Every structure is written in C-alpha cells, then in structure tokens.
Amino acid sequence: MLATPRNDTLRSYYRLLAGNRRLSAAAIATSAASGAAEALGLASILLLFRHADAATLRSVAPGIGILAAFLIVSTVLRLLVDVLIGRVGTRVELSARERLLDRLVHARW
C-alpha cells in the first residue's frame, strides 16, 4: 500500500504528539467538563422561568446563584483548557523544531 501525503501528515502529527498524549487527553476532558458545567448553568435558567409569574428576589435567587456558580466553574475550566492547549502546542512545536534541526545537522551535504 502506497502512503499518501495525507497519511504521512497524520503519522507525523501522531509522532509529534508521542510524549504529550496524557496532556492532550487532559485538555479534552477538561474541555468536556467545561461544556457540561456551562450546559448545566444554562439549564438552571429554567428555574428562573418557572418562577417568572411571581418574580420576587427570594424566588429567583437560588436560580441566579446556581447559574452564576456553574458559569464561573465553566469559565475557570475554559481558562485551564486554554493553558493546557498552549502547553501542548508549545511542546509539539519544540519537538518538531528539534527533529528538524537534528535532521538538518545530520544530513549529508
């Protein structure tokens, strides 16, 4: 079977991620948790709609508190995801540069 350029590209990316698979998985899991927290926070708006006819501060305060808590958790997790993705990107870039320089230094000129 002949290797197509697309397969070679995917294989090279797979090799570049060799030492960063756990960090990549952590970034994906944290991103999923952030999305779940955001979804639960937005679902708490239903509590506010249920008490819309008798809109007093006491009746909507729990819903606003839940909404704020979930959205804050989601935001913090999203910031953590950005940091993790930045670390993975930096490590992969460093690995790619080291491989390129190693091949250039050891090439037959």
PDB file of C-alpha atoms in Angstrom:
ATOM      1  CA  MET A   1       0.000   0.000   0.000  1.00  0.00           C
ATOM      2  CA  LEU A   2       1.385   3.352  -1.004  1.00  0.00           C
ATOM      3  CA  ALA A   3       1.496   6.071   1.583  1.00  0.00           C
ATOM      4  CA  THR A   4      -0.459   9.112   0.544  1.00  0.00           C
ATOM      5  CA  PRO A   5       0.645  12.591   1.608  1.00  0.00           C
ATOM      6  CA  ARG A   6      -2.369  12.781   3.899  1.00  0.00           C
ATOM      7  CA  ASN A   7      -1.373   9.585   5.719  1.00  0.00           C
ATOM      8  CA  ASP A   8       2.195  10.826   6.053  1.00  0.00           C
ATOM      9  CA  THR A   9       0.964  14.086   7.546  1.00  0.00           C
ATOM     10  CA  LEU A  10      -1.260  12.318  10.061  1.00  0.00           C
ATOM     11  CA  ARG A  11       1.531   9.934  11.003  1.00  0.00           C
ATOM     12  CA  SER A  12       3.948  12.805  11.543  1.00  0.00           C
ATOM     13  CA  TYR A  13       1.422  14.593  13.773  1.00  0.00           C
ATOM     14  CA  TYR A  14       0.884  11.348  15.682  1.00  0.00           C
ATOM     15  CA  ARG A  15       4.632  11.043  16.233  1.00  0.00           C
ATOM     16  CA  LEU A  16       4.885  14.660  17.369  1.00  0.00           C
ATOM     17  CA  LEU A  17       2.207  14.061  19.999  1.00  0.00           C
ATOM     18  CA  ALA A  18       4.003  10.961  21.288  1.00  0.00           C
ATOM     19  CA  GLY A  19       5.114  12.498  24.581  1.00  0.00           C
ATOM     20  CA  ASN A  20       2.056  14.659  25.090  1.00  0.00           C
ATOM     21  CA  ARG A  21      -0.841  12.255  24.865  1.00  0.00           C
ATOM     22  CA  ARG A  22      -1.781  12.486  28.558  1.00  0.00           C
ATOM     23  CA  LEU A  23      -1.717  16.265  28.498  1.00  0.00           C
ATOM     24  CA  SER A  24      -3.817  16.258  25.323  1.00  0.00           C
ATOM     25  CA  ALA A  25      -6.323  13.893  26.913  1.00  0.00           C
ATOM     26  CA  ALA A  26      -6.463  16.119  29.998  1.00  0.00           C
ATOM     27  CA  ALA A  27      -7.199  19.139  27.804  1.00  0.00           C
ATOM     28  CA  ILE A  28     -10.021  17.291  26.036  1.00  0.00           C
ATOM     29  CA  ALA A  29     -11.518  16.029  29.307  1.00  0.00           C
ATOM     30  CA  THR A  30     -11.328  19.497  30.871  1.00  0.00           C
ATOM     31  CA  SER A  31     -12.970  20.987  27.801  1.00  0.00           C
ATOM     32  CA  ALA A  32     -15.814  18.462  28.080  1.00  0.00           C
ATOM     33  CA  ALA A  33     -16.233  19.266  31.783  1.00  0.00           C
ATOM     34  CA  SER A  34     -16.329  22.968  30.974  1.00  0.00           C
ATOM     35  CA  GLY A  35     -19.039  22.386  28.381  1.00  0.00           C
ATOM     36  CA  ALA A  36     -21.050  20.287  30.822  1.00  0.00           C
ATOM     37  CA  ALA A  37     -20.809  22.980  33.507  1.00  0.00           C
ATOM     38  CA  GLU A  38     -21.925  25.611  31.029  1.00  0.00           C
ATOM     39  CA  ALA A  39     -24.850  23.453  29.896  1.00  0.00           C
ATOM     40  CA  LEU A  40     -25.960  22.854  33.490  1.00  0.00           C
ATOM     41  CA  GLY A  41     -25.668  26.547  34.233  1.00  0.00           C
ATOM     42  CA  LEU A  42     -27.785  27.470  31.264  1.00  0.00           C
ATOM     43  CA  ALA A  43     -30.282  24.742  32.174  1.00  0.00           C
ATOM     44  CA  SER A  44     -30.698  26.432  35.547  1.00  0.00           C
ATOM     45  CA  ILE A  45     -32.349  29.312  33.701  1.00  0.00           C
ATOM     46  CA  LEU A  46     -35.392  27.038  33.584  1.00  0.00           C
ATOM     47  CA  LEU A  47     -35.740  27.619  37.325  1.00  0.00           C
ATOM     48  CA  LEU A  48     -35.992  31.330  36.635  1.00  0.00           C
ATOM     49  CA  PHE A  49     -38.680  30.783  34.001  1.00  0.00           C
ATOM     50  CA  ARG A  50     -40.683  28.611  36.375  1.00  0.00           C
ATOM     51  CA  HIS A  51     -40.874  31.453  38.894  1.00  0.00           C
ATOM     52  CA  ALA A  52     -41.394  34.188  36.307  1.00  0.00           C
ATOM     53  CA  ASP A  53     -45.011  34.842  37.310  1.00  0.00           C
ATOM     54  CA  ALA A  54     -44.120  35.576  40.927  1.00  0.00           C
ATOM     55  CA  ALA A  55     -40.808  37.305  40.289  1.00  0.00           C
ATOM     56  CA  THR A  56     -39.567  38.233  43.705  1.00  0.00           C
ATOM     57  CA  LEU A  57     -35.927  38.259  44.654  1.00  0.00           C
ATOM     58  CA  ARG A  58     -36.394  35.360  47.059  1.00  0.00           C
ATOM     59  CA  SER A  59     -37.979  33.155  44.410  1.00  0.00           C
ATOM     60  CA  VAL A  60     -35.316  33.684  41.747  1.00  0.00           C
ATOM     61  CA  ALA A  61     -32.228  33.974  43.969  1.00  0.00           C
ATOM     62  CA  PRO A  62     -31.471  30.219  44.005  1.00  0.00           C
ATOM     63  CA  GLY A  63     -31.686  30.048  40.227  1.00  0.00           C
ATOM     64  CA  ILE A  64     -29.399  33.046  39.805  1.00  0.00           C
ATOM     65  CA  GLY A  65     -26.951  31.575  42.309  1.00  0.00           C
ATOM     66  CA  ILE A  66     -26.861  28.218  40.521  1.00  0.00           C
ATOM     67  CA  LEU A  67     -26.460  29.937  37.161  1.00  0.00           C
ATOM     68  CA  ALA A  68     -23.602  32.087  38.429  1.00  0.00           C
ATOM     69  CA  ALA A  69     -21.838  29.154  40.104  1.00  0.00           C
ATOM     70  CA  PHE A  70     -21.946  26.927  37.033  1.00  0.00           C
ATOM     71  CA  LEU A  71     -20.881  29.710  34.695  1.00  0.00           C
ATOM     72  CA  ILE A  72     -17.953  30.644  36.953  1.00  0.00           C
ATOM     73  CA  VAL A  73     -16.847  26.992  37.086  1.00  0.00           C
ATOM     74  CA  SER A  74     -17.191  26.781  33.310  1.00  0.00           C
ATOM     75  CA  THR A  75     -15.103  29.913  32.825  1.00  0.00           C
ATOM     76  CA  VAL A  76     -12.339  28.700  35.136  1.00  0.00           C
ATOM     77  CA  LEU A  77     -12.255  25.336  33.366  1.00  0.00           C
ATOM     78  CA  ARG A  78     -12.161  27.063  29.981  1.00  0.00           C
ATOM     79  CA  LEU A  79      -9.147  29.108  31.106  1.00  0.00           C
ATOM     80  CA  LEU A  80      -7.461  25.893  32.265  1.00  0.00           C
ATOM     81  CA  VAL A  81      -8.179  24.336  28.861  1.00  0.00           C
ATOM     82  CA  ASP A  82      -6.551  27.293  27.142  1.00  0.00           C
ATOM     83  CA  VAL A  83      -3.443  26.866  29.296  1.00  0.00           C
ATOM     84  CA  LEU A  84      -3.294  23.123  28.628  1.00  0.00           C
ATOM     85  CA  ILE A  85      -3.712  23.584  24.879  1.00  0.00           C
ATOM     86  CA  GLY A  86      -0.995  26.229  24.924  1.00  0.00           C
ATOM     87  CA  ARG A  87       1.347  23.827  26.710  1.00  0.00           C
ATOM     88  CA  VAL A  88       0.626  21.020  24.256  1.00  0.00           C
ATOM     89  CA  GLY A  89       1.161  23.357  21.319  1.00  0.00           C
ATOM     90  CA  THR A  90       4.433  24.628  22.721  1.00  0.00           C
ATOM     91  CA  ARG A  91       5.737  21.138  23.423  1.00  0.00           C
ATOM     92  CA  VAL A  92       4.769  19.868  19.973  1.00  0.00           C
ATOM     93  CA  GLU A  93       6.367  22.888  18.324  1.00  0.00           C
ATOM     94  CA  LEU A  94       9.567  22.371  20.316  1.00  0.00           C
ATOM     95  CA  SER A  95       9.617  18.686  19.398  1.00  0.00           C
ATOM     96  CA  ALA A  96       9.111  19.496  15.718  1.00  0.00           C
ATOM     97  CA  ARG A  97      11.901  22.080  15.760  1.00  0.00           C
ATOM     98  CA  GLU A  98      14.285  19.663  17.493  1.00  0.00           C
ATOM     99  CA  ARG A  99      13.551  16.954  14.915  1.00  0.00           C
ATOM    100  CA  LEU A 100      14.015  19.385  12.049  1.00  0.00           C
ATOM    101  CA  LEU A 101      17.313  20.697  13.397  1.00  0.00           C
ATOM    102  CA  ASP A 102      18.517  17.162  14.103  1.00  0.00           C
ATOM    103  CA  ARG A 103      17.754  16.118  10.535  1.00  0.00           C
ATOM    104  CA  LEU A 104      19.434  19.212   9.131  1.00  0.00           C
ATOM    105  CA  VAL A 105      22.570  18.724  11.221  1.00  0.00           C
ATOM    106  CA  HIS A 106      22.891  15.038  10.394  1.00  0.00           C
ATOM    107  CA  ALA A 107      22.016  15.336   6.709  1.00  0.00           C
ATOM    108  CA  ARG A 108      24.585  14.518   4.078  1.00  0.00           C
ATOM    109  CA  TRP A 109      25.583  17.715   2.374  1.00  0.00           C
TER     110      TRP A 109
END
